[in-house]
Coordinates of C-alpha atoms and ligand atoms in Angstrom, one line a residue:
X1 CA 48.2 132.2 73.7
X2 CA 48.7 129.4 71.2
X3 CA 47.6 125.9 71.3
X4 CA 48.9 123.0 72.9
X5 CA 51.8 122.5 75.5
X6 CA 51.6 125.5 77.9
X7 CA 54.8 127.8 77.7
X8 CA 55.9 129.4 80.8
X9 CA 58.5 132.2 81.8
X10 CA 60.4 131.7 84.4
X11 CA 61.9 135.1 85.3
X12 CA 64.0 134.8 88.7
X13 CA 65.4 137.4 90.5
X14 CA 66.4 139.1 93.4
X15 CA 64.3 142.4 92.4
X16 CA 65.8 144.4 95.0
X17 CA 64.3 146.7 93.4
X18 CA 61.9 145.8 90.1
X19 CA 62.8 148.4 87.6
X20 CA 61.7 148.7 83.5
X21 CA 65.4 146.4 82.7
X22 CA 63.4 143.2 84.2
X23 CA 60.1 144.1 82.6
X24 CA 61.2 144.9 79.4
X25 CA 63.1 141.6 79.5
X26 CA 59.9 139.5 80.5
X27 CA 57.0 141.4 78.0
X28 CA 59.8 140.7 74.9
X29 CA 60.4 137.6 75.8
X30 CA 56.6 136.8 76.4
X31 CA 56.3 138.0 72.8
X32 CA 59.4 136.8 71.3
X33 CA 58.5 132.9 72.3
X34 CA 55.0 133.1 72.1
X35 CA 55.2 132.5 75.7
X36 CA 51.6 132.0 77.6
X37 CA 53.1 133.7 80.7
X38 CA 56.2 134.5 82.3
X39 CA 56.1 134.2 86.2
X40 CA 58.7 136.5 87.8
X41 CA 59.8 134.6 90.7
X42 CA 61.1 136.8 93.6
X43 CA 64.8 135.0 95.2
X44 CA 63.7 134.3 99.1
X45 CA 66.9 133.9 99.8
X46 CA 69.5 134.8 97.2
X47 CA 72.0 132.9 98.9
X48 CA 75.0 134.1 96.1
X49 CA 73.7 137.7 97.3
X50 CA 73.7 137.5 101.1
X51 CA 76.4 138.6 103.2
X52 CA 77.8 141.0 100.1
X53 CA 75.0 143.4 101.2
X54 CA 71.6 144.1 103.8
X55 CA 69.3 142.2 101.3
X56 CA 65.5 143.8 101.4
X57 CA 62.9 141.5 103.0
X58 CA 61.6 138.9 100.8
X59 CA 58.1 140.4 101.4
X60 CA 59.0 143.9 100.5
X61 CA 60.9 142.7 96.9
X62 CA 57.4 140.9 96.5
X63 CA 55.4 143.5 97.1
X64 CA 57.4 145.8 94.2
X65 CA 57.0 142.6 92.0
X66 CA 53.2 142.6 92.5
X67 CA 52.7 146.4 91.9
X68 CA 54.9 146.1 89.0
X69 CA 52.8 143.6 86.9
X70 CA 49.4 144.3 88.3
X71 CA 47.4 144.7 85.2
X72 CA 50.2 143.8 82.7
X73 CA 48.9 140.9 80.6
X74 CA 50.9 137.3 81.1
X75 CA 53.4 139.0 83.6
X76 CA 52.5 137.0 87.3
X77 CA 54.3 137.8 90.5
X78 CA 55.5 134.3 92.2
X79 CA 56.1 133.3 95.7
X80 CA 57.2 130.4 95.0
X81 CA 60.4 130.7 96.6
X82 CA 59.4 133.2 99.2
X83 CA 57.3 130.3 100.7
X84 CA 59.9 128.5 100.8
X85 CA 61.8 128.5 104.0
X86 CA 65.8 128.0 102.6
X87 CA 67.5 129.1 100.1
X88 CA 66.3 129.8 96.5
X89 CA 68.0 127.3 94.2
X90 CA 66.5 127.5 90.7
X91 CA 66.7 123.3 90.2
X92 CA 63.9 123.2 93.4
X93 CA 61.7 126.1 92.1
X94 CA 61.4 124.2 88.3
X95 CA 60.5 121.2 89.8
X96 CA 58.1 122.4 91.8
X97 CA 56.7 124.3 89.0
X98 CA 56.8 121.3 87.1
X99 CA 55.3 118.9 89.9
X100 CA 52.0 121.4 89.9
X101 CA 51.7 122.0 86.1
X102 CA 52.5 118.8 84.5
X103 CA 53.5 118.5 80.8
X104 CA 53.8 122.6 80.6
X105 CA 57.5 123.3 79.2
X106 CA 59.5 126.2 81.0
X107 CA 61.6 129.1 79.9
X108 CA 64.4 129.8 82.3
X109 CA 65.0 133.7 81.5
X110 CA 68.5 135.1 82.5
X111 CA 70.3 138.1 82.0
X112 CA 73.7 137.9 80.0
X113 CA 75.7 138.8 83.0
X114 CA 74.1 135.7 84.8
X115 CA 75.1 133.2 81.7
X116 CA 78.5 133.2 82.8
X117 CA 77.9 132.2 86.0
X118 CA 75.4 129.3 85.8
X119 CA 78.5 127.1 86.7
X120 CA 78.4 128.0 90.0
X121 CA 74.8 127.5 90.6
X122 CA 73.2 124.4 92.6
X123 CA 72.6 121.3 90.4
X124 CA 72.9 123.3 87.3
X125 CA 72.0 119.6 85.2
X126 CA 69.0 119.5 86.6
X127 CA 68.6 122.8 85.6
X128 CA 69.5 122.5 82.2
X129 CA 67.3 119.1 81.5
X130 CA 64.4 120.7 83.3
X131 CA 64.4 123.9 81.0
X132 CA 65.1 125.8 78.0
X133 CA 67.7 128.6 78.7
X134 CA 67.0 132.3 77.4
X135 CA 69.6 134.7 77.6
X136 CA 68.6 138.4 77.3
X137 CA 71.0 141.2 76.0
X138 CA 72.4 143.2 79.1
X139 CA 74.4 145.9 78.6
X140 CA 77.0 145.5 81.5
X141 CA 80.0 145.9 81.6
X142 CA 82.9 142.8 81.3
X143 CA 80.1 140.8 80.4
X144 CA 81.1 138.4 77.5
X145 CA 79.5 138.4 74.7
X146 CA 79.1 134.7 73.8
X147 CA 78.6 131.9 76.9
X148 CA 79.2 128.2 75.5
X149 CA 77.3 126.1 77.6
X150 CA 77.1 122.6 76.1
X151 CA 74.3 120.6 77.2
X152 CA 72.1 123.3 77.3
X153 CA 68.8 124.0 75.1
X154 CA 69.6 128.0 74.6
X155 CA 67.6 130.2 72.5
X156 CA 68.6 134.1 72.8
X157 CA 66.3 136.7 72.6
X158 CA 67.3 140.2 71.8
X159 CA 65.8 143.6 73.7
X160 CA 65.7 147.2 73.8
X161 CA 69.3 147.7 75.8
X162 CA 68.9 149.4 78.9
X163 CA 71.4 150.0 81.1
X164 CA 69.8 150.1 84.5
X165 CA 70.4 148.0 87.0
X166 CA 69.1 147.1 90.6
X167 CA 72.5 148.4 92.4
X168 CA 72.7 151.2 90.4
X169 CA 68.9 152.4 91.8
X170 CA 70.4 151.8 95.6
X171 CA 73.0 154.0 94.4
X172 CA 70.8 156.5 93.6
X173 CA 68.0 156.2 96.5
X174 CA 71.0 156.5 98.8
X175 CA 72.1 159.6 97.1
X176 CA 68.7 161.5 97.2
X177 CA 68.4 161.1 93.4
X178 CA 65.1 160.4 91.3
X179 CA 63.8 156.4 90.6
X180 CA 61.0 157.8 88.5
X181 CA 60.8 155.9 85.4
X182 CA 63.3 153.5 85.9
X183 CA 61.1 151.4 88.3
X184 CA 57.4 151.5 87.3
X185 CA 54.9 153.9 89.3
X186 CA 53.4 151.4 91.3
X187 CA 56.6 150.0 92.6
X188 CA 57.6 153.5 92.9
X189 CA 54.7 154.2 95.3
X190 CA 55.0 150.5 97.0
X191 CA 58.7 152.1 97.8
X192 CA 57.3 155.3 99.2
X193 CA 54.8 153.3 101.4
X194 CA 57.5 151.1 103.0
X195 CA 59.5 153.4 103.0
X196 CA 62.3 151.5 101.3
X197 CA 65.5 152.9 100.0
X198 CA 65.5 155.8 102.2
X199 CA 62.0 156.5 100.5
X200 CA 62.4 156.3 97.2
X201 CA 62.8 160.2 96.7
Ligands
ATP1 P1 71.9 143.9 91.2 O1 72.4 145.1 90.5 O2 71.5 144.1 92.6 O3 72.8 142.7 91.0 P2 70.1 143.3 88.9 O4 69.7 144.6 88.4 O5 71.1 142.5 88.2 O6 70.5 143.5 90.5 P3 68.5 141.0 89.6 O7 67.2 141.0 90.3 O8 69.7 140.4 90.2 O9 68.7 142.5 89.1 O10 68.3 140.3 88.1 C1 67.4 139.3 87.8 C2 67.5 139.0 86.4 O11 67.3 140.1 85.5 C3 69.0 138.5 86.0 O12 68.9 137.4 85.1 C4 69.5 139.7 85.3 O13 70.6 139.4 84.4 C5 68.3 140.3 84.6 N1 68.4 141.7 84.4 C6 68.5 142.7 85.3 N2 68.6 143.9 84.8 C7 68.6 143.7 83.4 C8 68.6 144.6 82.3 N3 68.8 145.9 82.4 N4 68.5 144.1 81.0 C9 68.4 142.7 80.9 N5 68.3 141.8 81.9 C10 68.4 142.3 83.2

């Protein structure tokens, strides 16, 4: 897409599970930007996650990822931090991306609930210098509105609100309820393989 520097997505996350919230982030951000693709970068080890929960094997939130995108133009499943054998600070993952792709620039793509929080993130400088910030619409609740973050090239992208959320899924797996159609079929039926989530049912 386009001509010149390549533009990439990078959509991080702990995907435990993938449901339509993250894609329809990264396909209207893809299209918002003119981006070329948007790599959606599964967390090996979300280390602001662990310990508050059982996290799902790196391999199994990969798997979801790479059933979810599979034949979705510019949407790529990365292992780039499931390779990588501590924990998943975004600063390491952009310049690694950066080290194998030179001159492409990067999109960092965050959720408005994460905006707030980018403070207590590792090296979040190096994070700023090495990307542009996007900061998607998420309808959560005490979520500010507005973040300043000074120092930071933001752009904000607005999307179709949905309010579904990876927790809320585990919620409902636990309690025998329906994931159909808000995590995409083939992640659905990745679930149902592995078994995840008490099955998916
Ligand atoms: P959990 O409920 O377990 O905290 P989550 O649904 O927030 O999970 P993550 O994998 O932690 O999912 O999120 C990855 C990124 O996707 C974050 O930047 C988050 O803000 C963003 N995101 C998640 N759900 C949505 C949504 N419904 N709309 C917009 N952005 C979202």
């Amino acid at each position: 897409m386009g001509e010149g520097v390549e533009r990439i997505g990078v959509f991080g996350g702990t995907f435990d599970p993938i449901h339509v919230g993250h894609l329809v982030a990264a396909v209207n951000v893809r299209h918002a930007l003119g981006l070329d693709s948007v790599l959606m970068v599964v967390a090996g080890e979300p280390w602001q996650k662990i310990g508050a929960r059982a996290i799902t094997p790196a391999e199994d939130r990969y798997a979801m990822v790479e059933a979810a995108v599979q034949g979705v133009p510019g949407l790529e499943a990365s292992r780039i931090e499931v390779d990588r054998p501590q924990e998943s600070y975004t600063a390491d993952t952009l310049e690694a991306l950066l080290a194998a792709r030179p001159g492409v620039r990067l999109f960092l793509i965050i959720g408005q609930d994460v905006a707030g929080r980018l403070h207590t993130w590792k090296r979040p400088a190096d994070v700023a210098r090495l990307s542009t910030l996007v900061i998607v619409n998420r309808p959560v609740a005490g979520v500010t509105a507005e973040v300043d973050l000074p120092g930071w090239d933001v752009q904000h992208v607005t999307i179709p609100p949905l309010a579904v959320s990876s927790s809320e899924l585990r919620r409902r797996a636990s309690q025998g309820q329906p994931l159909d159609y808000l995590v995409p079929d083939a992640a659905l039926r990745c679930i149902r393989e592995r078994g995840l989530y008490a099955g998916g049912r």
